[in-house]
PDB file of C-alpha atoms in Angstrom:
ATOM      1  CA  UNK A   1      13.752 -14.358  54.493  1.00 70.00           C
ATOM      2  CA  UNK A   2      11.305 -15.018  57.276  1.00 71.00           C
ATOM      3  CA  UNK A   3       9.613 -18.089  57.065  1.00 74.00           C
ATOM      4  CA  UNK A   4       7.942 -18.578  60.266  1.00 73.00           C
ATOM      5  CA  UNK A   5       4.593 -15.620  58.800  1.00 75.00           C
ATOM      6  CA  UNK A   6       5.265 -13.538  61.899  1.00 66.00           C
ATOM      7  CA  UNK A   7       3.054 -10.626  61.928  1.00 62.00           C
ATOM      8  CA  UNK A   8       6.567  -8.569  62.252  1.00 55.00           C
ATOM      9  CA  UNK A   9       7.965  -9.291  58.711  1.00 60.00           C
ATOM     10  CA  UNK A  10       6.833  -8.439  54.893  1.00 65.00           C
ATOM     11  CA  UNK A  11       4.719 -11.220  54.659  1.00 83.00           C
ATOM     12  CA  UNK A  12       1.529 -10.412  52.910  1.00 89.00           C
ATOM     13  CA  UNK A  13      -1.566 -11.984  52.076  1.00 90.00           C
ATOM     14  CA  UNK A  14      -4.424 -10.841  49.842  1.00 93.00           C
ATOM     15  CA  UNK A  15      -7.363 -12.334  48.434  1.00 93.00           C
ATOM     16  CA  UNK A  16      -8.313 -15.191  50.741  1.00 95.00           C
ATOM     17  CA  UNK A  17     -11.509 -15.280  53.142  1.00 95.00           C
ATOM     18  CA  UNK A  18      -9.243 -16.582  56.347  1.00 94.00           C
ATOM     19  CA  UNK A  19      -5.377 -16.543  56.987  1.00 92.00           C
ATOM     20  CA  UNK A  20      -4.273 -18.276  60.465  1.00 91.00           C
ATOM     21  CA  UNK A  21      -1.215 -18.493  61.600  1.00 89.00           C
ATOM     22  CA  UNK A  22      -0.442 -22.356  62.919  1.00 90.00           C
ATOM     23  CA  UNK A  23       2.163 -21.478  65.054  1.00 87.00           C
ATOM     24  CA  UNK A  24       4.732 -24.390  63.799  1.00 88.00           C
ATOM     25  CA  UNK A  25       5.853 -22.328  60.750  1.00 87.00           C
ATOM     26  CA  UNK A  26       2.884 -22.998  58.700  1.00 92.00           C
ATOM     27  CA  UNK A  27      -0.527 -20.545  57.322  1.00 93.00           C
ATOM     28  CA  UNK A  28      -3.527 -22.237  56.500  1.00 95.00           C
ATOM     29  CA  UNK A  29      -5.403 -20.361  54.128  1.00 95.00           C
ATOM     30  CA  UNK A  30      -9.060 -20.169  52.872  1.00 97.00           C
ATOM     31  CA  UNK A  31     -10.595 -18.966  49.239  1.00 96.00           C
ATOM     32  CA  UNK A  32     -13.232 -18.778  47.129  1.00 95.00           C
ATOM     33  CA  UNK A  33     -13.586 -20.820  44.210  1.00 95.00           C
ATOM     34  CA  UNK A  34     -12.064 -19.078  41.333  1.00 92.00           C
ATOM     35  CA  UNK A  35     -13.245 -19.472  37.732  1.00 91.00           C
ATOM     36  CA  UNK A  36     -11.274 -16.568  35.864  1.00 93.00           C
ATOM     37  CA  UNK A  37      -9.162 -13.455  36.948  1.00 91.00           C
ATOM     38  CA  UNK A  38      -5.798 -13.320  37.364  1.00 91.00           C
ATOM     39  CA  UNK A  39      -3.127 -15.527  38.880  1.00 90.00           C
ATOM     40  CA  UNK A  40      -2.061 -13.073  41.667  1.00 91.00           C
ATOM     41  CA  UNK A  41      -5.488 -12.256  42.741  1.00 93.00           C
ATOM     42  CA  UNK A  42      -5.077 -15.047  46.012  1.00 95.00           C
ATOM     43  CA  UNK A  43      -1.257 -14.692  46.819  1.00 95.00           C
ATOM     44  CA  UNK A  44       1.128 -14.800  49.572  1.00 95.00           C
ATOM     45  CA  UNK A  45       4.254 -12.705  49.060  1.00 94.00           C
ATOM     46  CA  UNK A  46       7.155 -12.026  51.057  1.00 93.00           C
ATOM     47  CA  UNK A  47       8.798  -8.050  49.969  1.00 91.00           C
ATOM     48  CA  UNK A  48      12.196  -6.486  50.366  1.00 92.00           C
ATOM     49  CA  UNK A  49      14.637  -9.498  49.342  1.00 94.00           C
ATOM     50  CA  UNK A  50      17.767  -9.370  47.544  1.00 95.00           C
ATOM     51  CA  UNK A  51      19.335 -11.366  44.976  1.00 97.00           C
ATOM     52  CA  UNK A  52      22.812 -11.297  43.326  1.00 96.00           C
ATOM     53  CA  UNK A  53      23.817 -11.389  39.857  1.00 97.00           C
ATOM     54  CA  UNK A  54      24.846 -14.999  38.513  1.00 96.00           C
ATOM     55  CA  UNK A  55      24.384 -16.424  42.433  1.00 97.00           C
ATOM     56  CA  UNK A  56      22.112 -19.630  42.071  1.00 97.00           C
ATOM     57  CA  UNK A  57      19.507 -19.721  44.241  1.00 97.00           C
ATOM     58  CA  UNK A  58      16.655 -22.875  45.266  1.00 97.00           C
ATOM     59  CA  UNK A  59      13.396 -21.007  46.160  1.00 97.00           C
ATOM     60  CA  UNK A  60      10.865 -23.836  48.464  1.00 97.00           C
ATOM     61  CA  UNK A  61       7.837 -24.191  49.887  1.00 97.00           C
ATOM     62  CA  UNK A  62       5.577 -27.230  50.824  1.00 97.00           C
ATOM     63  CA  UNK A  63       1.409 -27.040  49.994  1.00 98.00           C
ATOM     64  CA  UNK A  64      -1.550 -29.330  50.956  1.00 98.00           C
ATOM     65  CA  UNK A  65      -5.326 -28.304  49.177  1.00 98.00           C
ATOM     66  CA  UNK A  66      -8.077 -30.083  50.062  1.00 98.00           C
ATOM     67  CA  UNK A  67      -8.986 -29.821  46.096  1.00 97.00           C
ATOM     68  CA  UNK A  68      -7.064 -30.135  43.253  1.00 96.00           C
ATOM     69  CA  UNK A  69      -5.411 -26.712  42.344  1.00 96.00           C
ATOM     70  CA  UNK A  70      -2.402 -25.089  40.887  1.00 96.00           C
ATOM     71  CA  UNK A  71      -0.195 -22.876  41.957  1.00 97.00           C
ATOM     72  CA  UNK A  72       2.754 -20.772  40.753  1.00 97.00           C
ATOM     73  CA  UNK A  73       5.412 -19.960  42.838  1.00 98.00           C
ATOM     74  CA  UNK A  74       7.441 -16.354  41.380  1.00 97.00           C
ATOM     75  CA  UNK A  75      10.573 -14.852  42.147  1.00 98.00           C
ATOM     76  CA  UNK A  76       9.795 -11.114  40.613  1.00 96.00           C
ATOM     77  CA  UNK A  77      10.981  -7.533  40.416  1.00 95.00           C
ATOM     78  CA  UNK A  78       8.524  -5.647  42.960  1.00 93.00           C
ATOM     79  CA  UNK A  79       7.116  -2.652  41.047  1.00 91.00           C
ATOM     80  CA  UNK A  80       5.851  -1.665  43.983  1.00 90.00           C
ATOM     81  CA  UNK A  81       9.470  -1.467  45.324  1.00 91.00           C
ATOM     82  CA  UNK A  82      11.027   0.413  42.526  1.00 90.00           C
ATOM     83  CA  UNK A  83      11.376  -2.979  40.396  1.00 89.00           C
ATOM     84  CA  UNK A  84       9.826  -3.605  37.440  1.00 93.00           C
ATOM     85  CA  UNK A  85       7.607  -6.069  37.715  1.00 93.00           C
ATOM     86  CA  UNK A  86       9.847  -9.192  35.658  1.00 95.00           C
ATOM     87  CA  UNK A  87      10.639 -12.392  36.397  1.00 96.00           C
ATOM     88  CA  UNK A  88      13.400 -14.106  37.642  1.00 97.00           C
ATOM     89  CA  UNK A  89      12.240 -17.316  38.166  1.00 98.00           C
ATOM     90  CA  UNK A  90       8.660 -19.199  38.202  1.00 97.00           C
ATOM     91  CA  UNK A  91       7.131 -22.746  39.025  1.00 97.00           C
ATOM     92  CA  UNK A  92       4.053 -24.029  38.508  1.00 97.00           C
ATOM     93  CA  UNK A  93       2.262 -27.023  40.779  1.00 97.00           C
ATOM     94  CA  UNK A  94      -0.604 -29.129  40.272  1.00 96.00           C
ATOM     95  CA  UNK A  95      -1.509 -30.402  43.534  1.00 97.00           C
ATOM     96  CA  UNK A  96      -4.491 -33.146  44.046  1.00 97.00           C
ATOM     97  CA  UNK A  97      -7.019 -32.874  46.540  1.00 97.00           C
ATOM     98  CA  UNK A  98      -5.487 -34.533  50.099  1.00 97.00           C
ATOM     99  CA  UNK A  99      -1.912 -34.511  48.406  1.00 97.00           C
ATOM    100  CA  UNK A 100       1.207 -33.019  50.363  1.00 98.00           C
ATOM    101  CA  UNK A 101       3.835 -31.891  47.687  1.00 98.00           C
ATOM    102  CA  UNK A 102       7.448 -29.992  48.563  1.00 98.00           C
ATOM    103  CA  UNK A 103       8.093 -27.426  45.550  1.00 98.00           C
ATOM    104  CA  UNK A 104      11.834 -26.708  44.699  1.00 97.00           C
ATOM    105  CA  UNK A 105      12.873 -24.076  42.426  1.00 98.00           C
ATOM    106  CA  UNK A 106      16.724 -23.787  41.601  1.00 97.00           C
ATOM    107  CA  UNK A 107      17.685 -20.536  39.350  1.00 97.00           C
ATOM    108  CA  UNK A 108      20.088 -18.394  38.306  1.00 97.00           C
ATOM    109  CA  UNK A 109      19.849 -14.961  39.233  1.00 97.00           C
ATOM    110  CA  UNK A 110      20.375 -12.718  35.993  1.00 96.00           C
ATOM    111  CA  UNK A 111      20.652  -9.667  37.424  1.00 95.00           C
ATOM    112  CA  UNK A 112      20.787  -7.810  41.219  1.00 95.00           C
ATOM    113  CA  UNK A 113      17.663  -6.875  43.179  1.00 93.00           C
ATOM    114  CA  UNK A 114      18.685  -5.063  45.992  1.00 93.00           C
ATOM    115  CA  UNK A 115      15.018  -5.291  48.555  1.00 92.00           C
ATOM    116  CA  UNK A 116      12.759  -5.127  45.837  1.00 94.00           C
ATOM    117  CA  UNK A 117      12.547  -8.918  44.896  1.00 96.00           C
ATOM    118  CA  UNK A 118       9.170 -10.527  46.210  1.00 95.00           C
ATOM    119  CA  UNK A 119       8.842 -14.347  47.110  1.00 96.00           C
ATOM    120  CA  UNK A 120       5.118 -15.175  45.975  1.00 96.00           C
ATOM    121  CA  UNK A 121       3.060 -18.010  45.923  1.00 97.00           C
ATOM    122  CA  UNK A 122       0.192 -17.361  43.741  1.00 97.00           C
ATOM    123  CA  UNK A 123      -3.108 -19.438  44.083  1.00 96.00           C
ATOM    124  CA  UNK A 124      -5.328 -17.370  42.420  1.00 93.00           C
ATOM    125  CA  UNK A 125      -6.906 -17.966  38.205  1.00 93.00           C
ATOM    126  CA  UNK A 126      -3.059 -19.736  37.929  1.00 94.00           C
ATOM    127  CA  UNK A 127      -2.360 -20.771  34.493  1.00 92.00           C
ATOM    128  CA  UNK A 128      -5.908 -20.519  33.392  1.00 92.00           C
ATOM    129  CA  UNK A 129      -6.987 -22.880  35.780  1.00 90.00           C
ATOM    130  CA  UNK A 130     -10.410 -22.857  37.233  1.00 92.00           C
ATOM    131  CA  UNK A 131     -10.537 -24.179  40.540  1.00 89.00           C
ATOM    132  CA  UNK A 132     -13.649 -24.934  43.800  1.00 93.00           C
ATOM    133  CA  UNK A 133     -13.314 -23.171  46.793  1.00 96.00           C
ATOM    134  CA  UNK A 134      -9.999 -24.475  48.577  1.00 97.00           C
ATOM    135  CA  UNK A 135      -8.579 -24.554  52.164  1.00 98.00           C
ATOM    136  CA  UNK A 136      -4.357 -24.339  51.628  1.00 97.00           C
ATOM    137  CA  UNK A 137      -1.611 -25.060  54.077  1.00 97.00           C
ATOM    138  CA  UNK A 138       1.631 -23.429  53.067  1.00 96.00           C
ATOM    139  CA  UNK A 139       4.759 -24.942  55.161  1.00 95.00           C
ATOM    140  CA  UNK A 140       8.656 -25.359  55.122  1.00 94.00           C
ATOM    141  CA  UNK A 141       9.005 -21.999  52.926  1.00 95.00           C
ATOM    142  CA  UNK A 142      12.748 -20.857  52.070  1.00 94.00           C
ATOM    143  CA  UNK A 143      14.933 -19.372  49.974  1.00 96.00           C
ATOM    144  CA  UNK A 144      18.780 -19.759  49.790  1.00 95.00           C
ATOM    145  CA  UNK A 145      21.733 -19.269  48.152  1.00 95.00           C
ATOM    146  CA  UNK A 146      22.637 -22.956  46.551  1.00 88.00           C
ATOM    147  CA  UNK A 147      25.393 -24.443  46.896  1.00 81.00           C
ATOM    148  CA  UNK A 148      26.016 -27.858  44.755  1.00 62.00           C
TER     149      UNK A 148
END
């Protein structure tokens, strides 16, 4: 997984009015307010990663908003990968306005995705949640196999 957003990997981004690239591993990311829709419609995904059957697994990520907003970080099945589209694992955030928080998700993976797993963080409508206009900074983004 690359976690540095180089403009070389599968990182995508959709639904946001500015992406930047901080150069120190980070994206800083700008949307409009969003007061219904769906939760992937402002997301940042990373394609073509693998998982193995029964390996365990801790998906992470830090986030800063300069409003309060959630967010739902998915391990899923890329349909548009020849997946289909379930999930392996999800998290959801509530982060306060000003508030740093590091997001850890261990899980089990149930079954093999061979490149057509996504990593997503999705900041859109998440969990029903209306939120204002927000400026994001997603940091410190990994996923390994875990080890106890």
């Amino acid at each position: 997984m690359n976690t540095a957003f180089t403009d070389d990997t599968n990182w995508n981004q959709y639904g946001f009015t500015s992406v930047a690239n901080n150069g120190d591993g980070s994206l800083s990311v700008s949307m409009e307010a969003k007061t219904e829709g769906d939760n992937w419609s402002s997301q940042l995904v990373q394609n073509g990663l693998s998982l193995t059957q029964g390996k365990w697994y801790v998906a992470k990520y830090t986030v800063t908003s300069d409003v309060d907003k959630t967010f739902q970080l998915l391990i899923q099945s890329d349909g548009a990968a020849g997946g289909d589209w379930s999930v392996f694992a999800e998290e959801f955030t509530e982060v306060k306005a000003g508030e740093r928080k590091d997001v850890e998700l261990k899980f089990q993976a149930d079954r093999t995705g061979n490149k057509n797993v996504l990593f997503g963080i999705m900041m859109g409508y998440v969990n029903n949640t209306a939120c204002d206009a927000a400026n994001v900074v997603i940091s410190d983004v990994s996923l390994t196999v875990y080890n106890s």
